Amino acid sequence: MNGEMKVMRKKKKGKKWWKILLGVIAGLLAIVLIYVAYVFISYNRIEDNQTLDVSGQAKTAAVSTGTEYTAMTYNIGFGAYTPDFTFFMDGGTQSWAKSKESVIDCIDGDIDLLKKHKVDFALIQEVDFDSTRSYHVDQAQMLRDAFPQMASTQAVNYHSAFLFYPIFQPHGASNSCLLTLSDAQITSSLRRSLPISEGLSKLLDLDRCYSVNRIDVENGKELVIINTHLSAYGTNGDLQHQQLSKMFGDMQAEYEKGNYVICGGDFNHDFLGNSKEIFNDEVPEQYSWAAEFPDELIPEHFSKVTDYASGVTVPSCRNCDKPAGPDCFTVTVDGFIVSDNVETTFVDVVDNQFLYSDHNPVEMKFKLK
C-alpha cells in the first residue's frame, strides 16, 4: 500500500511540473503575441504632402544670382558612430551609442565641422530627437541652437515602436528626422513620403521621405532644396524606380516652373557607380546593398555633381560591421543632383575620417545662373 502511495505521489509531482512548465511556456507565448500586436498596432506611416513648420528667422530674406553659396550634405548617424562603433543591423554588435556624453561630443564635432566650412545650406540626415539608442539627446535642437541665424525645417523619417532586439541591448524606440538649415529664409516646406516595402521589413525600415524647402530668389524665382534619405535597395529595382521616379518627378516639375533645384542627401547607392571597386580590393556579396546608382532615371536638365576637387580619393560612407580602418568596406553614397540652371564651382567629399559618423560630408559650392 505504501508503495502505491509513493507511485501516485510521484505521478502527481510529475504532472505538477508539467503544468508549471506549460504555464511558463503559455505565459511567454502570450507576452510575445502581445508584443507583436503592439508593434503592428503602433505602426503607422506619416501622411504624404505634410506641411512642415519653419523654425527660426534667417539673416537674409532671399538668395541672388551670381553669388557663390556653400551647401553640405551630411548623414550624422544619430551621433553614435565613433570610429570604433559597429552597428548590429550592419553585422556589428552595438545598438546604442557608447554613452550620452559620446553622443553630445559627436554632435558638437558635427557642429564645429559645419561652422568650419561656413555652410549657407546644410542638409542633414539621421538626426535623433527622442531615441533610446542616442540617450534621448535632442540633436535637432542642438543643431538649431548652434546656428541661430539660420532657418530650419524638420521632416520626421523614423518613429519606431520599442524594438526588443538585440536582447542584450534592445534598440528601443527611435525618433529621427531630416534637418535642413538655411542662411536664407525658408518660405515653406513640404514632407513627401517615399514608397517603401510592404512586407514585414517595413517594421524595421525608416518612414522614408524627402523634404522640399523653398527659398526666394531676388529675380522672382525660387531655389528649391530637397533633402533626402533613400532606402538601401540591394537588388530591389522596383522600389528603386518608385522612390527615385517620385522624387525626380517633383524636381522636374519645379524646373519647368523656372525654379532652381538642388537635391542632396544619402542616396544609399553607389553614387559613382564604381566607387565600391575603387575603394575596396574586393567586394564580397554581403555588401550588395550598395547598388549602382541608376543614372538612366535622372531627368533631362539634371546631373549628379561628381567632379571632385581632390579626385575620387575619399569615400563618403563606411559599412559598420567592423570599426573604421583600412580593411573596412567603404563607398560613396552621398552627394548632390542639380538642375542645369545651377552652376557648381566646387564639390568634394570632406575627409573627416569618420570621426563622428559612419559618413563623411559632401561639400558643394554653387551659383544660380
XYZ file of C-alpha atoms in Angstrom, residues 81 85-94 165 286-287 289 319-323:
20
model
C 29.257 56.367 -34.881
C 31.370 51.807 -33.326
C 29.809 48.810 -35.099
C 26.054 48.550 -35.692
C 24.054 45.350 -35.193
C 21.933 45.897 -38.329
C 25.121 46.078 -40.418
C 26.689 42.941 -38.982
C 28.292 44.628 -35.962
C 27.470 44.273 -32.272
C 26.248 47.596 -30.881
C 16.194 43.450 -30.311
C 27.214 40.903 -48.230
C 27.894 44.435 -49.484
C 23.275 46.815 -50.696
C 29.961 49.736 -43.602
C 29.660 49.284 -39.848
C 30.253 45.569 -39.419
C 33.718 46.462 -38.140
C 35.495 49.595 -36.823
